[in-house]
Coordinates of C-alpha atoms and ligand atoms in Angstrom, one line a residue:
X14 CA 21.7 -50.4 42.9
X15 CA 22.7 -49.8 39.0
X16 CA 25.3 -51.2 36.8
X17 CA 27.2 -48.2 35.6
X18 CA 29.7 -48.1 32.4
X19 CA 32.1 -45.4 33.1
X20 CA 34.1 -44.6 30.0
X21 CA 37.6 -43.1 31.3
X22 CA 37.4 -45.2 34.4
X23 CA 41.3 -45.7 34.6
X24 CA 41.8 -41.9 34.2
X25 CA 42.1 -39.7 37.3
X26 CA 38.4 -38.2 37.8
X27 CA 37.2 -41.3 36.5
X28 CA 39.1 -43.5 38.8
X29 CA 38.0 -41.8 41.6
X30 CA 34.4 -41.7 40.5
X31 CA 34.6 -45.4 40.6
X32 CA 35.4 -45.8 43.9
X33 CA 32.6 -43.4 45.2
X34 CA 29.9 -45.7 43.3
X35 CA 31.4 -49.0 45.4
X36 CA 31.1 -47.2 48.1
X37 CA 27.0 -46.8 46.9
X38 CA 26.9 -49.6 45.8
X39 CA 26.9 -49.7 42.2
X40 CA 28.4 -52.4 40.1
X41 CA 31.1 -50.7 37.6
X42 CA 32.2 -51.7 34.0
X43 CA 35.1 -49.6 33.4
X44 CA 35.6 -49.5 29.4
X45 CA 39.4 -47.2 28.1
X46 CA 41.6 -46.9 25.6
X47 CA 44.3 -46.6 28.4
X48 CA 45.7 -43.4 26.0
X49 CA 46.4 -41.5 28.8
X50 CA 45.9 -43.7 32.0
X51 CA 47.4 -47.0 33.6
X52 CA 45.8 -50.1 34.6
X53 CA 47.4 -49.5 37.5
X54 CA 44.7 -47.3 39.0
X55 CA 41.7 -49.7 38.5
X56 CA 43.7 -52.0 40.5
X57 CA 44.0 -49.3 43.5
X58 CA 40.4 -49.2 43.1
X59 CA 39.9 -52.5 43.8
X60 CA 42.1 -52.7 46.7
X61 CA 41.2 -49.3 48.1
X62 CA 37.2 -50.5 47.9
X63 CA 37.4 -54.6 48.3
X64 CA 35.2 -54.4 45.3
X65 CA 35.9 -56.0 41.8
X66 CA 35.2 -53.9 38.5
X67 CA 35.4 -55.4 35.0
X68 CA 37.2 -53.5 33.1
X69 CA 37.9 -53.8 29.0
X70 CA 40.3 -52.2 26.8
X71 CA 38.8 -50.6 24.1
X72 CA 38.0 -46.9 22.2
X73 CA 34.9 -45.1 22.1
X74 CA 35.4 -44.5 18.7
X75 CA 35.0 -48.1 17.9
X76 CA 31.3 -49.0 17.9
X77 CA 31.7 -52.9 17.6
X78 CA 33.7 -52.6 21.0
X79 CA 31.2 -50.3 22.6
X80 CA 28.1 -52.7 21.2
X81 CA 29.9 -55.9 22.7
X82 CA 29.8 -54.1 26.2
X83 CA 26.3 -53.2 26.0
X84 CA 25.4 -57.1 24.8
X85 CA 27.9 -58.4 27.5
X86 CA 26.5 -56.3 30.7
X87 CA 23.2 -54.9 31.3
X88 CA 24.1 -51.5 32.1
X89 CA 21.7 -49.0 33.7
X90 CA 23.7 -45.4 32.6
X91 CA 26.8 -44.4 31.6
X92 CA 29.3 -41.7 32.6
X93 CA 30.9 -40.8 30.2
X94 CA 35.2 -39.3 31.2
X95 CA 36.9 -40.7 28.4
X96 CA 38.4 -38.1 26.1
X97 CA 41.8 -36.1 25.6
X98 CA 42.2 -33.1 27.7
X99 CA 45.7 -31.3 27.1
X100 CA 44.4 -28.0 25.8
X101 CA 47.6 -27.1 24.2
X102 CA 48.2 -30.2 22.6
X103 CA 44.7 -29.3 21.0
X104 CA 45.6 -26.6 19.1
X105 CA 48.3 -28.4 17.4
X106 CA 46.3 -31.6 16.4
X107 CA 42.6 -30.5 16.1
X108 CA 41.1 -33.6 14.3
X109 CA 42.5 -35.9 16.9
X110 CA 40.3 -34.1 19.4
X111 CA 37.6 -33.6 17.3
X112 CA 37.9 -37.3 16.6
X113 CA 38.3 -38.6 20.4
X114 CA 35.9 -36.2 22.0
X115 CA 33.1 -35.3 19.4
X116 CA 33.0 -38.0 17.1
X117 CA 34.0 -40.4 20.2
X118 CA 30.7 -39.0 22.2
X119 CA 28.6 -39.3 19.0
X120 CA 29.5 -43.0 19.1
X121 CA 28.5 -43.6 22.4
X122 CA 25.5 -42.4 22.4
X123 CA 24.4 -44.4 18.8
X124 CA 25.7 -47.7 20.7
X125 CA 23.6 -46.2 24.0
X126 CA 20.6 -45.9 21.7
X127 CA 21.0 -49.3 20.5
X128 CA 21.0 -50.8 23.5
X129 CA 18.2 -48.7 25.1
X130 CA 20.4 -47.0 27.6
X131 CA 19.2 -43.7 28.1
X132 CA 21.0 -42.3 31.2
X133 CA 24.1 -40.2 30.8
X134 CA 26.4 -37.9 33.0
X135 CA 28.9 -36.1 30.7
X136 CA 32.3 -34.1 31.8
X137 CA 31.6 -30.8 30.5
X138 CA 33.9 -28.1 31.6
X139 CA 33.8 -24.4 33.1
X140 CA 35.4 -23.4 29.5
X141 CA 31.9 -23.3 27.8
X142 CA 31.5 -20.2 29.5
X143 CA 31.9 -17.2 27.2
X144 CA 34.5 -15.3 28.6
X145 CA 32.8 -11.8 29.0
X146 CA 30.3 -13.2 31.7
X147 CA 31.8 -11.8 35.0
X148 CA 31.9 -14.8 38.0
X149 CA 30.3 -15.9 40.0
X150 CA 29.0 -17.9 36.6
X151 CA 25.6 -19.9 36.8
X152 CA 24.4 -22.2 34.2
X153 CA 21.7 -19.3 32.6
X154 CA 24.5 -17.3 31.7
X155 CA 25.3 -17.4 27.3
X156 CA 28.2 -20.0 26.2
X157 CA 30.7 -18.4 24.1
X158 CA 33.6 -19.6 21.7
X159 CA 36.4 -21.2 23.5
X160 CA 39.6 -20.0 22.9
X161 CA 41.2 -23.3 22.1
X162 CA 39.7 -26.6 20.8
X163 CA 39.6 -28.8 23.7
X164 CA 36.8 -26.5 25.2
X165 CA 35.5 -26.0 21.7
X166 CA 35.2 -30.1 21.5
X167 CA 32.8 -29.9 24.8
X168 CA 30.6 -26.8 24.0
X169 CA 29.8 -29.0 20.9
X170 CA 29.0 -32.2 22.5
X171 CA 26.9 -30.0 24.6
X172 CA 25.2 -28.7 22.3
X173 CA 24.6 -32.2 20.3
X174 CA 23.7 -33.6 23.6
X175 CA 20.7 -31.2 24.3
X176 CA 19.5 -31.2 20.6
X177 CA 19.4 -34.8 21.1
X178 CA 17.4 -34.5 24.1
X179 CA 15.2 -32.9 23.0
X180 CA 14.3 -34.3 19.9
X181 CA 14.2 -37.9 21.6
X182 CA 12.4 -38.0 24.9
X183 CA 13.4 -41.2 25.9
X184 CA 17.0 -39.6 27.0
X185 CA 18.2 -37.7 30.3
X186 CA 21.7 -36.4 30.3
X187 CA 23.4 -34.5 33.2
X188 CA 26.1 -32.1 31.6
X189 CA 28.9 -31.6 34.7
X190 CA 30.7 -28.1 33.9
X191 CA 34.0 -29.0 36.2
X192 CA 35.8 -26.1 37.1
X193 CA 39.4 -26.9 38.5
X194 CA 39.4 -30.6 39.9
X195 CA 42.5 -31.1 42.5
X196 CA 43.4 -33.1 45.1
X197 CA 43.3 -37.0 45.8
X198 CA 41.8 -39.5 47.5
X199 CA 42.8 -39.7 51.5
X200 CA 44.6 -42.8 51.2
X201 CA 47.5 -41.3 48.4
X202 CA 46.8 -44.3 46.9
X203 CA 45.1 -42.9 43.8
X204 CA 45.5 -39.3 42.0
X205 CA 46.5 -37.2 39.6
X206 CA 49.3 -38.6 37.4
X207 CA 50.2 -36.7 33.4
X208 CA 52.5 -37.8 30.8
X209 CA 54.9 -35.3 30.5
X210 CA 55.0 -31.4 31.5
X211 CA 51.9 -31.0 33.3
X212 CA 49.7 -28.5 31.9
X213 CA 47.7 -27.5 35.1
X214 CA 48.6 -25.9 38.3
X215 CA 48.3 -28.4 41.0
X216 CA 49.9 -31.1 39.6
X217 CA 53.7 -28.6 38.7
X218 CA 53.2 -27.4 42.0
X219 CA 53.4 -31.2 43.4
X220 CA 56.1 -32.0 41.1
X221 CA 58.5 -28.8 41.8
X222 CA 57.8 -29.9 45.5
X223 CA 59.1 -33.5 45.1
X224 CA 62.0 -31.8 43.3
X225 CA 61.0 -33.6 39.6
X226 CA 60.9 -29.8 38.0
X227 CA 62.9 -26.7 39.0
X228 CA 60.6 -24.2 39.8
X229 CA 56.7 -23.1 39.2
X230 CA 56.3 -20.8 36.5
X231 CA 53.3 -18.3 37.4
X232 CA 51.5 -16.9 34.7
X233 CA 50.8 -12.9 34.9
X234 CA 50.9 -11.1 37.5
X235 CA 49.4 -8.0 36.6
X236 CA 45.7 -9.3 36.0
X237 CA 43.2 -7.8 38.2
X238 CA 42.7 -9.6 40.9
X239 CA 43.8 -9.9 44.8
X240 CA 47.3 -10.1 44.1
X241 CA 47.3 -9.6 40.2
X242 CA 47.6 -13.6 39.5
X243 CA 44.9 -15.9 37.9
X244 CA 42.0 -16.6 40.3
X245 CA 40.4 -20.2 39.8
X246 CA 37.2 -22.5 42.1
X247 CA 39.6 -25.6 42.7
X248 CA 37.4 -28.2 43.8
X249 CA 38.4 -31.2 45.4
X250 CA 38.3 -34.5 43.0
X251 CA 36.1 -37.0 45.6
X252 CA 33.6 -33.8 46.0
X253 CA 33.4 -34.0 41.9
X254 CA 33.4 -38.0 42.0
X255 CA 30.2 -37.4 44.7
X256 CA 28.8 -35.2 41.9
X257 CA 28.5 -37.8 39.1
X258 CA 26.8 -39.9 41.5
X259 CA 23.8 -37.4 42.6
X260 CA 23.8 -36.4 39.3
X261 CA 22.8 -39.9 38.1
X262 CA 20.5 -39.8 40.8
X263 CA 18.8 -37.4 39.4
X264 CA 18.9 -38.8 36.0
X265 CA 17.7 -42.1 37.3
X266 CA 14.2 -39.9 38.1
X267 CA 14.0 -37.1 35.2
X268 CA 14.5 -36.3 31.6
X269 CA 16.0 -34.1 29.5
X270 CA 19.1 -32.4 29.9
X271 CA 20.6 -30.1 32.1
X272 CA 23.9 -28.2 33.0
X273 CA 25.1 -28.2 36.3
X274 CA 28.4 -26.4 37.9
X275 CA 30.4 -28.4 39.9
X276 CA 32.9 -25.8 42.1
X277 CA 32.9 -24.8 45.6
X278 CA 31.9 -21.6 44.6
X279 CA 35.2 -19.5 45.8
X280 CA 38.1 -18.5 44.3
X281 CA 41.8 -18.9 45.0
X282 CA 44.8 -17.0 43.2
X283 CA 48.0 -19.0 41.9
X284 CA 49.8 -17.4 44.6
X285 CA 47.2 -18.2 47.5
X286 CA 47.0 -21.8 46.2
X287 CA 51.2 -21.9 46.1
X288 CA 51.3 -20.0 49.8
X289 CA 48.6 -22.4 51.5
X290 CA 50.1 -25.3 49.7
X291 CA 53.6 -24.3 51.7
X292 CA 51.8 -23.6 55.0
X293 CA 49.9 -26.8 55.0
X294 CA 52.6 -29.4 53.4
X295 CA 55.7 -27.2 55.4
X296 CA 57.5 -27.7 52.1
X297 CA 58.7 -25.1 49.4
X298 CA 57.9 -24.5 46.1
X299 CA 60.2 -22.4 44.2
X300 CA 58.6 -20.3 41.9
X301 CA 59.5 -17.2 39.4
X302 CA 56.8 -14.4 37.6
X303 CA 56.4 -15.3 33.9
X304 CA 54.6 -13.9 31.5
X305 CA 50.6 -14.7 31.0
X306 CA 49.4 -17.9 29.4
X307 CA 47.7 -17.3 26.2
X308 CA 43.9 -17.9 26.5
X309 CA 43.7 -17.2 30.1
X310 CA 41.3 -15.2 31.6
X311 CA 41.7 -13.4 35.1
X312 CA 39.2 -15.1 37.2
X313 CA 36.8 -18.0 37.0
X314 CA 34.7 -19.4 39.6
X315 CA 31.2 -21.3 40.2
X316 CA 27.8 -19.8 41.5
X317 CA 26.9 -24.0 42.4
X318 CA 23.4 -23.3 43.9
X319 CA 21.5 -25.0 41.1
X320 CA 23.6 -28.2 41.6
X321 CA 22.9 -28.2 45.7
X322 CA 19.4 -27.3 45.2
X323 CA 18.7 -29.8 42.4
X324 CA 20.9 -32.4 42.9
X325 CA 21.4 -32.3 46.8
X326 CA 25.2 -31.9 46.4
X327 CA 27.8 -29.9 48.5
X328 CA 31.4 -29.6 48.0
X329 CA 32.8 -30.4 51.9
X330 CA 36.4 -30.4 50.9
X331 CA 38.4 -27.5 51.6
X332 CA 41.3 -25.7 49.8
X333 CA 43.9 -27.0 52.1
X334 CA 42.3 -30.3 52.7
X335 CA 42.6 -30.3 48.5
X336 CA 46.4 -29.2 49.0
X337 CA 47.3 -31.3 51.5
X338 CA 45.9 -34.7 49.5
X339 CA 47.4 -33.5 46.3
X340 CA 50.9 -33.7 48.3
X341 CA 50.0 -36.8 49.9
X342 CA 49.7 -38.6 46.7
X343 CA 52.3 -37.0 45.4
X344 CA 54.9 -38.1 48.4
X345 CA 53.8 -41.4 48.0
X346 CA 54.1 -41.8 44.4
X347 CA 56.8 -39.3 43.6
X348 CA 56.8 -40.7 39.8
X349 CA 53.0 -41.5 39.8
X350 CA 51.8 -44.9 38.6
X351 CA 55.2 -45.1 37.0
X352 CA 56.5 -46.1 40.2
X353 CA 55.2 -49.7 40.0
Ligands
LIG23 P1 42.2 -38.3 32.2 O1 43.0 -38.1 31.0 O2 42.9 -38.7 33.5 O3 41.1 -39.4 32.0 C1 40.5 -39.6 30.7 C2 40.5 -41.1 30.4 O4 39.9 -41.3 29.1 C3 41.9 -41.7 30.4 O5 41.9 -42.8 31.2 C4 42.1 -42.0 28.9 O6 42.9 -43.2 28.7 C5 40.7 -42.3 28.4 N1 40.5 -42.1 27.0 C6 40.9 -41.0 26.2 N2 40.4 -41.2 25.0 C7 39.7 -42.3 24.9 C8 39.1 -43.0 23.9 N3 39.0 -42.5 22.6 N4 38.5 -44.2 24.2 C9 38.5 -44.7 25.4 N5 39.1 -44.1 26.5 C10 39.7 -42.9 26.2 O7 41.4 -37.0 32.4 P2 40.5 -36.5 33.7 O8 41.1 -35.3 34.3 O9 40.1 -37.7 34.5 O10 39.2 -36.0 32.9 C11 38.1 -36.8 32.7 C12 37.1 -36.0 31.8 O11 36.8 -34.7 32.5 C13 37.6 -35.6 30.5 O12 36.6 -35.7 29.5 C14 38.0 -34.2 30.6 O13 38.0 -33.5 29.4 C15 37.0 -33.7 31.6 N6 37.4 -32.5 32.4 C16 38.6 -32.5 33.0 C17 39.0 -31.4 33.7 C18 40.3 -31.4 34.5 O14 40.9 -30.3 34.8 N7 40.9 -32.6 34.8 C19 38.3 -30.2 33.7 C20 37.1 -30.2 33.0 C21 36.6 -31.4 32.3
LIG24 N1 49.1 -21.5 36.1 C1 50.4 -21.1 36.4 N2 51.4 -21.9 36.1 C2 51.3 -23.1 35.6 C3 50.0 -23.6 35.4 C4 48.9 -22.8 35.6 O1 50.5 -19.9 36.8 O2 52.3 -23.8 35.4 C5 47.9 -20.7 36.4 C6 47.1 -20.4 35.2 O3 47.6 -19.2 34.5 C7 45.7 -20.2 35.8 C8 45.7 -21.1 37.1 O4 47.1 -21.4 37.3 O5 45.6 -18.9 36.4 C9 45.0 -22.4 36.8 O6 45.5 -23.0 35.6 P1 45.2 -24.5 35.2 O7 45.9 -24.8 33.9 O8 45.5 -25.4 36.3 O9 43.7 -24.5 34.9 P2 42.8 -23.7 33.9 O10 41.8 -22.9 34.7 O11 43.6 -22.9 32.9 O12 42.2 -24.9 33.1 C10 41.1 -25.5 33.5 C11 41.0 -27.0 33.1 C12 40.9 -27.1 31.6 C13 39.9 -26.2 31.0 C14 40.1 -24.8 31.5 C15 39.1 -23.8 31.0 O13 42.1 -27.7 33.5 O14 40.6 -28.4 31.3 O15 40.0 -24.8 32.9 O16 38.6 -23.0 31.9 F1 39.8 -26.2 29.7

């Protein structure tokens, strides 16, 4: 079994990734900034596994804090969560996500390199994608320009991460393209919990069901699709936790560096996902027609047959088992960790 540093632990993919590699086995170091996540959820961990992590306060963007880690614990590979992920907030401050996320990453991997760790699983995203390939996408088809800065911060460390690959053997990096992570673990006990206005659709439609926001805008209606609204591969967060660990499976035997998609493969429209969520929870969610979202595109979902052939992985969860845990954590922690 392998000591793991996951940067981002406290965060919501992150903490649920942790408990997935107790439940392997693996000893965790949990190493964040806490910017955008409470302590709150590494406890959850704990309890939810009987496990203890170590966790320590610090910013990837500080290299003494990152080297003390490495000298402190003998870590075998790293996943690496921690960054900012609002993509609206991006486009109003650039260089703080250029600074967090690509300058951030660059860190790491120097203090990675300095301490001979040469195992990495990174949280790409679906947004690398140039938008004029037509889904299902797979991993040969070209990247493009993002249309706003967060997915502009990951296509970079992408492509830094496989120029460094290749120009130093000695590293193997699995690059995770998420598509839209939902859901929580079965107990309720840990999930999805943003500051503010949530930017993403799972977590409004949660919150205008617990009655914390009026009603669910939807985006466009009018795109081409099944019922004209936005058509995305939500894929359930302990499937995505299970994929960092056969990825670093994999990465414990190879080199290089390689993309894989992480979806379930199918799409689901705004107003599907609203509908089911209603049918399944037998609660409403109050919604009106607004106009589209800037930077959208009509539909986006995975072709994930390189990431089942190569890395043995299968997403079992399905859309209403994703709705149906998104409520449950949401019931139980109508105000998220800020209930404590
Ligand atoms: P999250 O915000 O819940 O978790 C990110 C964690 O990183 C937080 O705990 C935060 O405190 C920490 N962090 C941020 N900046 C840091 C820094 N400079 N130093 C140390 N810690 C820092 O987000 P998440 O949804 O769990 O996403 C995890 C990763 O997956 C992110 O890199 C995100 O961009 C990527 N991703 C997320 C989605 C999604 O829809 N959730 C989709 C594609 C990719
Ligand atoms: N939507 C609404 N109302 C909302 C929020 C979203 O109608 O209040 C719609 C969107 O228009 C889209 C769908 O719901 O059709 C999903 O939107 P999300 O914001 O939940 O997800 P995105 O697909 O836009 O974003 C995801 C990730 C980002 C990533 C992006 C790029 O969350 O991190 O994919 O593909 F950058």
């Amino acid at each position: 079994m392998a000591n793991i540093l996951v940067t981002g632990g406290a965060g919501y993919i992150g903490s649920h990734t942790c408990v997935e590699l107790f439940n392997a086995n693996h000893d965790v170091v949990v190493f964040d900034n806490l910017s955008n996540s409470s302590i709150e959820s590494l406890n959850r961990v704990q309890e939810l596994t009987g496990k203890s992590l170590t966790f320590v306060e610090g910013d990837i963007r500080n290299s003494e804090q990152l080297d003390q880690v490495f000298a402190l614990h003998k870590i075998d590979a790293v996943i690496h969560f921690a960054g900012l992920k609002a993509v609206g907030e991006s486009q109003q401050l650039p260089l703080i996500y250029f600074d967090n996320n690509i300058a951030g990453s660059i860190n790491l991997v120097n203090a990675m390199q300095r301490a001979e760790v040469f195992k990495l699983v990174f949280s790409s995203s679906a947004t690398v994608y140039d938008e004029a390939n037509i889904s299902p996408l797979n991993e040969d088809m070209p990247t493009g320009m993002p249309s706003n800065n967060y997915g502009y911060t990951k296509l970079i460390v992408e492509q830094l991460l496989q120029k460094l690959s290749i120009a130093d053997e000695r590293w193997s990096i699995a690059l995770l393209r998420y598509f839209n992570p939902v859901g929580a673990h079965k107990s309720g006990r840990i999930g999805e919990d943003p500051q503010g206005i949530p930017n993403n659709l799972m977590p409004y439609v949660t919150q205008v069901a617990v009655g914390r926001r009026e009603k669910l805008a939807i985006f466009g209606h009018d795109y081409d699709t099944v019922d004209g609204t936005g058509v995305r591969d939500y894929i359930h967060v302990v499937d995505l936790a299970n994929a960092h660990l056969c990825a670093l499976n994999n990465r414990l035997q190879n080199i290089g560096c390689r993309a894989w998609n992480i979806g379930t493969g199918n799409g689901s429209s705004v107003l599907q996902v609203k509908n089911t969520f209603e049918q399944v929870n037998g609660v409403p969610v109050a919604f009106e027609f607004a106009p589209r979202r800037e930077g959208d595109v009509a539909t986006s979902f995975a072709n994930n047959q390189r990431a089942m052939d190569e890395l043995g992985w299968t997403a079992n969860y399905t859309l209403e088992d994703m709705l149906k845990d998104s409520w449950h954590w949401q019931k139980q922690n109508p105000k998220g960790y800020g209930d404590i």
